[in-house]
Amino acid sequence: MGHTVLLYPHTGRNRSQDNILPLSVLYVASPVVHAGHTVTCIDQRMEPDWRAKLRRAVSEPRTLCVGISSMTGPQITHGIELAQAVREMAPGLPIVWGGVHPSLLPEQTAASPYVDIVAAGEGEACFPALVDALDQGKDWRQLPGIFYKENGGVRGNPFPPVPDIESIPPLPYELFDLEKYKISPLRTAGPSLPMVTSRGCRFRCAYCYIAQFQRRKWRGISPERVIAEMKRLQTEYNAEGVFLLDDLFFQERARAHRIMELLIENDVHINIYNANCRIDFLFRIPMEYLHMVRRAGIKQLFIGTESGSPQVLKDMMKDITVDQVLVANQKLRDADIVPVYSFMAGIPGETPSDVEMTLDLMIRLKEENPKAKLYKMCLFVPFPGTEYFDRVKQMGNRFPEKLEDWGTFDYDHVNLSYLTDDFRKYLAKVSELSGFVDVDGKMSGMLAPFVHLYSKIAVMRCKKRQFNWMPEMAAIRLARAWQRV
């Protein structure tokens, strides 16, 4: 059997909270290991001497290929850095790219000189077959989801069907040192490890790539296997909690209900964080259901609220209302479940009035539920695979035409022609201010008293719409660079 090297490039972030275990790599590795191949995983974020480890890995006997997983943005730049190192160390070794970005733009990715093969779609559906073909010396060019260069162009095959995630073998956690990846969600909990219990989402949000990447299909593993996996993380790896990375954990109410029943019936005492939930779901369900959620150990729900403007919510096809948000916030307060809300601003057609409605909503949510956690208002970027990406393209905006140029793709490096210079400056200010609406647990040390004091000033500015003269902006940016607020 052969040997495979799987690489997870640096994401461009430095905070330890971002060093979540790369489950995408483990899910791809699982069927490869199960088939009898050996696998070496290298997480560039966590390996200061990654070059030496990579050199040893690609020098292993019968090494078949190197896989690189990447999202859009800085991770591509670091992925190219890894690919260049592989080219230098093992010039003839196939370099296979997969993950979200290569799957959304497979032809463009495959055209890059740093890419030999793109394995598009969910990795378990095509990468193991590619490894087997390379191991057996068979033709891999006809495999589903494979894109490659040929005769000066790029050829590709239809994507494979989405995999049955229930049939994926247990994850080979031993490929990583899990002690390095234990996180404390929002700095309020004990050591937790990530977990995925389902994939996909059936909703249609215009800013989200999942509708295209997962083809609006949702699949969940059985409640019994969910419980077994939680117990495994708890007993074998001493995790006090699990940090869910599902696209939408509560997509099917009955399945989620059964998971909670099993947690309670089996007396599984494990904290569960980041369960992704929609506002309209919370608005509809009875309080009895939420009380069961809390008894089962789910102390925190992640909720994409996005905007306080009814018009913007309609435009982004969010299919929720502001009234539903306010009702859900009160229900979660009464159920003693911490909501973690996210917001965005700067989408096409949005006005300062719309943005200020979002600020008002953020302030009201925190005032009516002091335990609520609010992320700062994120500045909108039209990522590939989203409805907004297509809309902005039709508006005349141009996007990178080769893989290498996507590495700097973020709000500061995309020319959104619908944003005037004045509106961009306005958005930068309100985004920074929004980060001070909720500062609980986000800052420690000697700056904490000043941050809490400024939080009151920031909220006052938002309420009174005082955004013009803000001499404190330079100090805020310096503080964020020093210790993330």
PDB file of N, CA and C in Angstrom, residues 213-307:
ATOM      1  N   PHE A 213     -22.050  24.574  -2.816  1.00  0.00           N
ATOM      2  CA  PHE A 213     -21.079  23.528  -2.516  1.00  0.00           C
ATOM      3  C   PHE A 213     -21.770  22.225  -2.106  1.00  0.00           C
ATOM      4  N   GLN A 214     -22.811  22.334  -1.293  1.00  0.00           N
ATOM      5  CA  GLN A 214     -23.530  21.148  -0.820  1.00  0.00           C
ATOM      6  C   GLN A 214     -24.808  20.882  -1.619  1.00  0.00           C
ATOM      7  N   ARG A 215     -25.053  21.713  -2.640  1.00  0.00           N
ATOM      8  CA  ARG A 215     -26.206  21.543  -3.531  1.00  0.00           C
ATOM      9  C   ARG A 215     -27.542  21.534  -2.779  1.00  0.00           C
ATOM     10  N   ARG A 216     -27.573  22.332  -1.695  1.00  0.00           N
ATOM     11  CA  ARG A 216     -28.768  22.490  -0.852  1.00  0.00           C
ATOM     12  C   ARG A 216     -29.278  21.148  -0.333  1.00  0.00           C
ATOM     13  N   LYS A 217     -28.348  20.232  -0.101  1.00  0.00           N
ATOM     14  CA  LYS A 217     -28.688  18.947   0.494  1.00  0.00           C
ATOM     15  C   LYS A 217     -28.141  18.893   1.913  1.00  0.00           C
ATOM     16  N   TRP A 218     -28.904  18.280   2.774  1.00  0.00           N
ATOM     17  CA  TRP A 218     -28.485  18.137   4.168  1.00  0.00           C
ATOM     18  C   TRP A 218     -28.424  16.654   4.512  1.00  0.00           C
ATOM     19  N   ARG A 219     -27.350  16.263   5.210  1.00  0.00           N
ATOM     20  CA  ARG A 219     -27.217  14.881   5.654  1.00  0.00           C
ATOM     21  C   ARG A 219     -26.674  14.870   7.073  1.00  0.00           C
ATOM     22  N   GLY A 220     -27.234  14.022   7.907  1.00  0.00           N
ATOM     23  CA  GLY A 220     -26.757  13.919   9.278  1.00  0.00           C
ATOM     24  C   GLY A 220     -26.406  12.491   9.634  1.00  0.00           C
ATOM     25  N   ILE A 221     -25.408  12.329  10.513  1.00  0.00           N
ATOM     26  CA  ILE A 221     -25.125  10.992  11.007  1.00  0.00           C
ATOM     27  C   ILE A 221     -26.140  10.648  12.086  1.00  0.00           C
ATOM     28  N   SER A 222     -26.303   9.384  12.359  1.00  0.00           N
ATOM     29  CA  SER A 222     -27.352   8.931  13.274  1.00  0.00           C
ATOM     30  C   SER A 222     -27.114   9.475  14.675  1.00  0.00           C
ATOM     31  N   PRO A 223     -28.187   9.722  15.420  1.00  0.00           N
ATOM     32  CA  PRO A 223     -28.024  10.196  16.794  1.00  0.00           C
ATOM     33  C   PRO A 223     -27.159   9.266  17.636  1.00  0.00           C
ATOM     34  N   GLU A 224     -27.273   7.956  17.406  1.00  0.00           N
ATOM     35  CA  GLU A 224     -26.488   6.998  18.187  1.00  0.00           C
ATOM     36  C   GLU A 224     -24.995   7.178  17.929  1.00  0.00           C
ATOM     37  N   ARG A 225     -24.643   7.407  16.669  1.00  0.00           N
ATOM     38  CA  ARG A 225     -23.225   7.613  16.359  1.00  0.00           C
ATOM     39  C   ARG A 225     -22.738   8.956  16.889  1.00  0.00           C
ATOM     40  N   VAL A 226     -23.594   9.958  16.887  1.00  0.00           N
ATOM     41  CA  VAL A 226     -23.226  11.254  17.460  1.00  0.00           C
ATOM     42  C   VAL A 226     -22.825  11.085  18.924  1.00  0.00           C
ATOM     43  N   ILE A 227     -23.643  10.365  19.674  1.00  0.00           N
ATOM     44  CA  ILE A 227     -23.367  10.165  21.093  1.00  0.00           C
ATOM     45  C   ILE A 227     -22.076   9.378  21.287  1.00  0.00           C
ATOM     46  N   ALA A 228     -21.876   8.337  20.461  1.00  0.00           N
ATOM     47  CA  ALA A 228     -20.666   7.520  20.574  1.00  0.00           C
ATOM     48  C   ALA A 228     -19.422   8.362  20.303  1.00  0.00           C
ATOM     49  N   GLU A 229     -19.508   9.267  19.315  1.00  0.00           N
ATOM     50  CA  GLU A 229     -18.359  10.108  18.987  1.00  0.00           C
ATOM     51  C   GLU A 229     -18.080  11.108  20.101  1.00  0.00           C
ATOM     52  N   MET A 230     -19.128  11.667  20.699  1.00  0.00           N
ATOM     53  CA  MET A 230     -18.934  12.581  21.820  1.00  0.00           C
ATOM     54  C   MET A 230     -18.273  11.868  22.992  1.00  0.00           C
ATOM     55  N   LYS A 231     -18.725  10.639  23.256  1.00  0.00           N
ATOM     56  CA  LYS A 231     -18.128   9.866  24.346  1.00  0.00           C
ATOM     57  C   LYS A 231     -16.662   9.558  24.050  1.00  0.00           C
ATOM     58  N   ARG A 232     -16.359   9.297  22.783  1.00  0.00           N
ATOM     59  CA  ARG A 232     -14.978   9.003  22.405  1.00  0.00           C
ATOM     60  C   ARG A 232     -14.076  10.209  22.677  1.00  0.00           C
ATOM     61  N   LEU A 233     -14.537  11.396  22.280  1.00  0.00           N
ATOM     62  CA  LEU A 233     -13.751  12.602  22.528  1.00  0.00           C
ATOM     63  C   LEU A 233     -13.588  12.857  24.025  1.00  0.00           C
ATOM     64  N   GLN A 234     -14.609  12.505  24.768  1.00  0.00           N
ATOM     65  CA  GLN A 234     -14.597  12.745  26.206  1.00  0.00           C
ATOM     66  C   GLN A 234     -13.684  11.758  26.936  1.00  0.00           C
ATOM     67  N   THR A 235     -13.792  10.475  26.609  1.00  0.00           N
ATOM     68  CA  THR A 235     -13.068   9.448  27.364  1.00  0.00           C
ATOM     69  C   THR A 235     -11.647   9.216  26.856  1.00  0.00           C
ATOM     70  N   GLU A 236     -11.462   9.221  25.517  1.00  0.00           N
ATOM     71  CA  GLU A 236     -10.140   8.933  24.960  1.00  0.00           C
ATOM     72  C   GLU A 236      -9.241  10.168  24.899  1.00  0.00           C
ATOM     73  N   TYR A 237      -9.858  11.350  24.762  1.00  0.00           N
ATOM     74  CA  TYR A 237      -9.053  12.556  24.555  1.00  0.00           C
ATOM     75  C   TYR A 237      -9.309  13.636  25.602  1.00  0.00           C
ATOM     76  N   ASN A 238     -10.055  13.291  26.652  1.00  0.00           N
ATOM     77  CA  ASN A 238     -10.266  14.183  27.803  1.00  0.00           C
ATOM     78  C   ASN A 238     -10.846  15.543  27.426  1.00  0.00           C
ATOM     79  N   ALA A 239     -11.752  15.557  26.482  1.00  0.00           N
ATOM     80  CA  ALA A 239     -12.435  16.800  26.120  1.00  0.00           C
ATOM     81  C   ALA A 239     -13.598  17.036  27.081  1.00  0.00           C
ATOM     82  N   GLU A 240     -13.672  18.246  27.617  1.00  0.00           N
ATOM     83  CA  GLU A 240     -14.789  18.596  28.491  1.00  0.00           C
ATOM     84  C   GLU A 240     -16.000  19.060  27.681  1.00  0.00           C
ATOM     85  N   GLY A 241     -15.741  19.437  26.427  1.00  0.00           N
ATOM     86  CA  GLY A 241     -16.841  19.909  25.588  1.00  0.00           C
ATOM     87  C   GLY A 241     -16.558  19.621  24.129  1.00  0.00           C
ATOM     88  N   VAL A 242     -17.595  19.794  23.317  1.00  0.00           N
ATOM     89  CA  VAL A 242     -17.449  19.680  21.871  1.00  0.00           C
ATOM     90  C   VAL A 242     -17.904  20.988  21.243  1.00  0.00           C
ATOM     91  N   PHE A 243     -17.190  21.378  20.206  1.00  0.00           N
ATOM     92  CA  PHE A 243     -17.454  22.617  19.485  1.00  0.00           C
ATOM     93  C   PHE A 243     -17.983  22.208  18.117  1.00  0.00           C
ATOM     94  N   LEU A 244     -19.292  22.329  17.914  1.00  0.00           N
ATOM     95  CA  LEU A 244     -19.919  21.815  16.701  1.00  0.00           C
ATOM     96  C   LEU A 244     -19.613  22.706  15.500  1.00  0.00           C
ATOM     97  N   LEU A 245     -19.278  22.062  14.385  1.00  0.00           N
ATOM     98  CA  LEU A 245     -18.986  22.781  13.147  1.00  0.00           C
ATOM     99  C   LEU A 245     -19.987  22.428  12.053  1.00  0.00           C
ATOM    100  N   ASP A 246     -21.172  21.976  12.444  1.00  0.00           N
ATOM    101  CA  ASP A 246     -22.226  21.691  11.471  1.00  0.00           C
ATOM    102  C   ASP A 246     -22.628  22.969  10.737  1.00  0.00           C
ATOM    103  N   ASP A 247     -23.036  22.828   9.471  1.00  0.00           N
ATOM    104  CA  ASP A 247     -23.585  23.974   8.754  1.00  0.00           C
ATOM    105  C   ASP A 247     -24.908  24.405   9.376  1.00  0.00           C
ATOM    106  N   LEU A 248     -25.727  23.445   9.793  1.00  0.00           N
ATOM    107  CA  LEU A 248     -26.997  23.748  10.460  1.00  0.00           C
ATOM    108  C   LEU A 248     -27.416  22.537  11.290  1.00  0.00           C
ATOM    109  N   PHE A 249     -27.019  22.539  12.556  1.00  0.00           N
ATOM    110  CA  PHE A 249     -27.271  21.406  13.441  1.00  0.00           C
ATOM    111  C   PHE A 249     -28.769  21.108  13.586  1.00  0.00           C
ATOM    112  N   PHE A 250     -29.580  22.157  13.660  1.00  0.00           N
ATOM    113  CA  PHE A 250     -31.014  21.978  13.900  1.00  0.00           C
ATOM    114  C   PHE A 250     -31.828  21.926  12.601  1.00  0.00           C
ATOM    115  N   GLN A 251     -31.209  21.469  11.511  1.00  0.00           N
ATOM    116  CA  GLN A 251     -31.952  21.377  10.255  1.00  0.00           C
ATOM    117  C   GLN A 251     -33.164  20.455  10.410  1.00  0.00           C
ATOM    118  N   GLU A 252     -32.982  19.323  11.083  1.00  0.00           N
ATOM    119  CA  GLU A 252     -34.093  18.391  11.323  1.00  0.00           C
ATOM    120  C   GLU A 252     -34.371  18.334  12.814  1.00  0.00           C
ATOM    121  N   ARG A 253     -35.508  18.868  13.187  1.00  0.00           N
ATOM    122  CA  ARG A 253     -35.858  19.004  14.599  1.00  0.00           C
ATOM    123  C   ARG A 253     -35.911  17.653  15.309  1.00  0.00           C
ATOM    124  N   ALA A 254     -36.490  16.626  14.659  1.00  0.00           N
ATOM    125  CA  ALA A 254     -36.649  15.325  15.308  1.00  0.00           C
ATOM    126  C   ALA A 254     -35.287  14.691  15.598  1.00  0.00           C
ATOM    127  N   ARG A 255     -34.347  14.816  14.658  1.00  0.00           N
ATOM    128  CA  ARG A 255     -33.014  14.236  14.877  1.00  0.00           C
ATOM    129  C   ARG A 255     -32.313  14.935  16.031  1.00  0.00           C
ATOM    130  N   ALA A 256     -32.350  16.263  16.046  1.00  0.00           N
ATOM    131  CA  ALA A 256     -31.724  16.997  17.135  1.00  0.00           C
ATOM    132  C   ALA A 256     -32.362  16.625  18.474  1.00  0.00           C
ATOM    133  N   HIS A 257     -33.682  16.462  18.461  1.00  0.00           N
ATOM    134  CA  HIS A 257     -34.404  16.078  19.674  1.00  0.00           C
ATOM    135  C   HIS A 257     -33.912  14.728  20.181  1.00  0.00           C
ATOM    136  N   ARG A 258     -33.718  13.774  19.250  1.00  0.00           N
ATOM    137  CA  ARG A 258     -33.276  12.431  19.647  1.00  0.00           C
ATOM    138  C   ARG A 258     -31.850  12.475  20.207  1.00  0.00           C
ATOM    139  N   ILE A 259     -30.986  13.295  19.628  1.00  0.00           N
ATOM    140  CA  ILE A 259     -29.631  13.433  20.155  1.00  0.00           C
ATOM    141  C   ILE A 259     -29.674  13.927  21.594  1.00  0.00           C
ATOM    142  N   MET A 260     -30.533  14.912  21.848  1.00  0.00           N
ATOM    143  CA  MET A 260     -30.629  15.450  23.206  1.00  0.00           C
ATOM    144  C   MET A 260     -31.223  14.426  24.167  1.00  0.00           C
ATOM    145  N   GLU A 261     -32.206  13.664  23.689  1.00  0.00           N
ATOM    146  CA  GLU A 261     -32.768  12.592  24.530  1.00  0.00           C
ATOM    147  C   GLU A 261     -31.685  11.598  24.936  1.00  0.00           C
ATOM    148  N   LEU A 262     -30.859  11.201  23.976  1.00  0.00           N
ATOM    149  CA  LEU A 262     -29.809  10.222  24.260  1.00  0.00           C
ATOM    150  C   LEU A 262     -28.762  10.781  25.210  1.00  0.00           C
ATOM    151  N   LEU A 263     -28.442  12.047  25.063  1.00  0.00           N
ATOM    152  CA  LEU A 263     -27.490  12.670  25.985  1.00  0.00           C
ATOM    153  C   LEU A 263     -28.008  12.611  27.420  1.00  0.00           C
ATOM    154  N   ILE A 264     -29.294  12.887  27.576  1.00  0.00           N
ATOM    155  CA  ILE A 264     -29.904  12.891  28.913  1.00  0.00           C
ATOM    156  C   ILE A 264     -30.060  11.468  29.427  1.00  0.00           C
ATOM    157  N   GLU A 265     -30.573  10.562  28.582  1.00  0.00           N
ATOM    158  CA  GLU A 265     -30.812   9.166  28.999  1.00  0.00           C
ATOM    159  C   GLU A 265     -29.517   8.456  29.378  1.00  0.00           C
ATOM    160  N   ASN A 266     -28.438   8.745  28.639  1.00  0.00           N
ATOM    161  CA  ASN A 266     -27.161   8.081  28.894  1.00  0.00           C
ATOM    162  C   ASN A 266     -26.281   8.836  29.883  1.00  0.00           C
ATOM    163  N   ASP A 267     -26.832   9.900  30.435  1.00  0.00           N
ATOM    164  CA  ASP A 267     -26.123  10.663  31.460  1.00  0.00           C
ATOM    165  C   ASP A 267     -24.746  11.122  30.960  1.00  0.00           C
ATOM    166  N   VAL A 268     -24.732  11.613  29.709  1.00  0.00           N
ATOM    167  CA  VAL A 268     -23.488  12.091  29.111  1.00  0.00           C
ATOM    168  C   VAL A 268     -23.294  13.551  29.496  1.00  0.00           C
ATOM    169  N   HIS A 269     -22.377  13.795  30.389  1.00  0.00           N
ATOM    170  CA  HIS A 269     -22.147  15.169  30.856  1.00  0.00           C
ATOM    171  C   HIS A 269     -21.025  15.793  30.031  1.00  0.00           C
ATOM    172  N   ILE A 270     -21.393  16.413  28.949  1.00  0.00           N
ATOM    173  CA  ILE A 270     -20.421  17.084  28.095  1.00  0.00           C
ATOM    174  C   ILE A 270     -21.018  18.399  27.618  1.00  0.00           C
ATOM    175  N   ASN A 271     -20.243  19.450  27.645  1.00  0.00           N
ATOM    176  CA  ASN A 271     -20.725  20.752  27.212  1.00  0.00           C
ATOM    177  C   ASN A 271     -20.681  20.833  25.688  1.00  0.00           C
ATOM    178  N   ILE A 272     -21.712  21.408  25.111  1.00  0.00           N
ATOM    179  CA  ILE A 272     -21.823  21.483  23.656  1.00  0.00           C
ATOM    180  C   ILE A 272     -21.941  22.953  23.261  1.00  0.00           C
ATOM    181  N   TYR A 273     -21.037  23.381  22.385  1.00  0.00           N
ATOM    182  CA  TYR A 273     -20.979  24.784  21.987  1.00  0.00           C
ATOM    183  C   TYR A 273     -21.147  24.913  20.470  1.00  0.00           C
ATOM    184  N   ASN A 274     -21.573  26.113  20.067  1.00  0.00           N
ATOM    185  CA  ASN A 274     -21.605  26.488  18.649  1.00  0.00           C
ATOM    186  C   ASN A 274     -22.589  25.675  17.820  1.00  0.00           C
ATOM    187  N   ALA A 275     -23.641  25.176  18.430  1.00  0.00           N
ATOM    188  CA  ALA A 275     -24.681  24.502  17.653  1.00  0.00           C
ATOM    189  C   ALA A 275     -25.370  25.557  16.776  1.00  0.00           C
ATOM    190  N   ASN A 276     -25.257  25.398  15.459  1.00  0.00           N
ATOM    191  CA  ASN A 276     -25.763  26.392  14.518  1.00  0.00           C
ATOM    192  C   ASN A 276     -27.276  26.291  14.409  1.00  0.00           C
ATOM    193  N   CYS A 277     -27.947  27.430  14.563  1.00  0.00           N
ATOM    194  CA  CYS A 277     -29.408  27.428  14.623  1.00  0.00           C
ATOM    195  C   CYS A 277     -29.961  28.669  13.927  1.00  0.00           C
ATOM    196  N   ARG A 278     -31.141  28.524  13.338  1.00  0.00           N
ATOM    197  CA  ARG A 278     -31.777  29.653  12.659  1.00  0.00           C
ATOM    198  C   ARG A 278     -32.796  30.333  13.572  1.00  0.00           C
ATOM    199  N   ILE A 279     -32.962  31.634  13.343  1.00  0.00           N
ATOM    200  CA  ILE A 279     -33.902  32.434  14.136  1.00  0.00           C
ATOM    201  C   ILE A 279     -35.335  31.938  13.970  1.00  0.00           C
ATOM    202  N   ASP A 280     -35.759  31.638  12.733  1.00  0.00           N
ATOM    203  CA  ASP A 280     -37.145  31.213  12.539  1.00  0.00           C
ATOM    204  C   ASP A 280     -37.440  29.900  13.259  1.00  0.00           C
ATOM    205  N   PHE A 281     -36.439  29.027  13.384  1.00  0.00           N
ATOM    206  CA  PHE A 281     -36.597  27.786  14.148  1.00  0.00           C
ATOM    207  C   PHE A 281     -36.820  28.110  15.625  1.00  0.00           C
ATOM    208  N   LEU A 282     -35.975  28.987  16.173  1.00  0.00           N
ATOM    209  CA  LEU A 282     -36.115  29.358  17.579  1.00  0.00           C
ATOM    210  C   LEU A 282     -37.439  30.065  17.839  1.00  0.00           C
ATOM    211  N   PHE A 283     -37.893  30.846  16.879  1.00  0.00           N
ATOM    212  CA  PHE A 283     -39.152  31.565  17.020  1.00  0.00           C
ATOM    213  C   PHE A 283     -40.329  30.590  17.137  1.00  0.00           C
ATOM    214  N   ARG A 284     -40.257  29.478  16.396  1.00  0.00           N
ATOM    215  CA  ARG A 284     -41.387  28.546  16.342  1.00  0.00           C
ATOM    216  C   ARG A 284     -41.418  27.536  17.487  1.00  0.00           C
ATOM    217  N   ILE A 285     -40.258  27.070  17.937  1.00  0.00           N
ATOM    218  CA  ILE A 285     -40.262  25.945  18.870  1.00  0.00           C
ATOM    219  C   ILE A 285     -40.750  26.366  20.258  1.00  0.00           C
ATOM    220  N   PRO A 286     -41.395  25.434  20.972  1.00  0.00           N
ATOM    221  CA  PRO A 286     -41.895  25.765  22.320  1.00  0.00           C
ATOM    222  C   PRO A 286     -40.752  25.840  23.326  1.00  0.00           C
ATOM    223  N   MET A 287     -41.010  26.474  24.447  1.00  0.00           N
ATOM    224  CA  MET A 287     -39.996  26.613  25.482  1.00  0.00           C
ATOM    225  C   MET A 287     -39.570  25.250  26.024  1.00  0.00           C
ATOM    226  N   GLU A 288     -40.468  24.265  26.016  1.00  0.00           N
ATOM    227  CA  GLU A 288     -40.114  22.935  26.504  1.00  0.00           C
ATOM    228  C   GLU A 288     -38.941  22.350  25.718  1.00  0.00           C
ATOM    229  N   TYR A 289     -38.930  22.625  24.419  1.00  0.00           N
ATOM    230  CA  TYR A 289     -37.843  22.125  23.578  1.00  0.00           C
ATOM    231  C   TYR A 289     -36.527  22.789  23.976  1.00  0.00           C
ATOM    232  N   LEU A 290     -36.560  24.099  24.211  1.00  0.00           N
ATOM    233  CA  LEU A 290     -35.348  24.812  24.605  1.00  0.00           C
ATOM    234  C   LEU A 290     -34.846  24.356  25.970  1.00  0.00           C
ATOM    235  N   HIS A 291     -35.755  24.045  26.877  1.00  0.00           N
ATOM    236  CA  HIS A 291     -35.330  23.548  28.188  1.00  0.00           C
ATOM    237  C   HIS A 291     -34.621  22.202  28.037  1.00  0.00           C
ATOM    238  N   MET A 292     -35.106  21.369  27.116  1.00  0.00           N
ATOM    239  CA  MET A 292     -34.427  20.098  26.861  1.00  0.00           C
ATOM    240  C   MET A 292     -33.044  20.344  26.268  1.00  0.00           C
ATOM    241  N   VAL A 293     -32.944  21.325  25.359  1.00  0.00           N
ATOM    242  CA  VAL A 293     -31.653  21.692  24.782  1.00  0.00           C
ATOM    243  C   VAL A 293     -30.657  22.012  25.900  1.00  0.00           C
ATOM    244  N   ARG A 294     -31.088  22.787  26.858  1.00  0.00           N
ATOM    245  CA  ARG A 294     -30.213  23.192  27.967  1.00  0.00           C
ATOM    246  C   ARG A 294     -29.865  22.005  28.857  1.00  0.00           C
ATOM    247  N   ARG A 295     -30.831  21.152  29.156  1.00  0.00           N
ATOM    248  CA  ARG A 295     -30.565  19.988  30.002  1.00  0.00           C
ATOM    249  C   ARG A 295     -29.577  19.035  29.343  1.00  0.00           C
ATOM    250  N   ALA A 296     -29.591  18.988  28.024  1.00  0.00           N
ATOM    251  CA  ALA A 296     -28.710  18.075  27.307  1.00  0.00           C
ATOM    252  C   ALA A 296     -27.262  18.561  27.296  1.00  0.00           C
ATOM    253  N   GLY A 297     -27.019  19.800  27.702  1.00  0.00           N
ATOM    254  CA  GLY A 297     -25.651  20.310  27.757  1.00  0.00           C
ATOM    255  C   GLY A 297     -25.329  21.344  26.698  1.00  0.00           C
ATOM    256  N   ILE A 298     -26.313  21.685  25.870  1.00  0.00           N
ATOM    257  CA  ILE A 298     -26.080  22.702  24.852  1.00  0.00           C
ATOM    258  C   ILE A 298     -26.255  24.071  25.505  1.00  0.00           C
ATOM    259  N   LYS A 299     -25.136  24.699  25.810  1.00  0.00           N
ATOM    260  CA  LYS A 299     -25.159  25.960  26.536  1.00  0.00           C
ATOM    261  C   LYS A 299     -25.079  27.174  25.627  1.00  0.00           C
ATOM    262  N   GLN A 300     -24.789  26.933  24.347  1.00  0.00           N
ATOM    263  CA  GLN A 300     -24.509  28.055  23.456  1.00  0.00           C
ATOM    264  C   GLN A 300     -25.008  27.722  22.049  1.00  0.00           C
ATOM    265  N   LEU A 301     -25.699  28.660  21.424  1.00  0.00           N
ATOM    266  CA  LEU A 301     -26.171  28.490  20.048  1.00  0.00           C
ATOM    267  C   LEU A 301     -25.574  29.588  19.186  1.00  0.00           C
ATOM    268  N   PHE A 302     -25.073  29.203  18.007  1.00  0.00           N
ATOM    269  CA  PHE A 302     -24.567  30.194  17.064  1.00  0.00           C
ATOM    270  C   PHE A 302     -25.679  30.552  16.085  1.00  0.00           C
ATOM    271  N   ILE A 303     -25.942  31.860  15.941  1.00  0.00           N
ATOM    272  CA  ILE A 303     -27.090  32.312  15.151  1.00  0.00           C
ATOM    273  C   ILE A 303     -26.657  33.405  14.187  1.00  0.00           C
ATOM    274  N   GLY A 304     -26.788  33.140  12.907  1.00  0.00           N
ATOM    275  CA  GLY A 304     -26.491  34.145  11.902  1.00  0.00           C
ATOM    276  C   GLY A 304     -27.648  35.110  11.753  1.00  0.00           C
ATOM    277  N   THR A 305     -27.550  36.256  12.395  1.00  0.00           N
ATOM    278  CA  THR A 305     -28.638  37.240  12.377  1.00  0.00           C
ATOM    279  C   THR A 305     -28.475  38.196  11.202  1.00  0.00           C
ATOM    280  N   GLU A 306     -27.268  38.623  10.962  1.00  0.00           N
ATOM    281  CA  GLU A 306     -26.799  39.360   9.783  1.00  0.00           C
ATOM    282  C   GLU A 306     -27.221  40.815   9.697  1.00  0.00           C
ATOM    283  N   SER A 307     -28.493  41.139   9.865  1.00  0.00           N
ATOM    284  CA  SER A 307     -28.912  42.529   9.663  1.00  0.00           C
ATOM    285  C   SER A 307     -30.134  42.862  10.505  1.00  0.00           C
TER     286      SER A 307
END
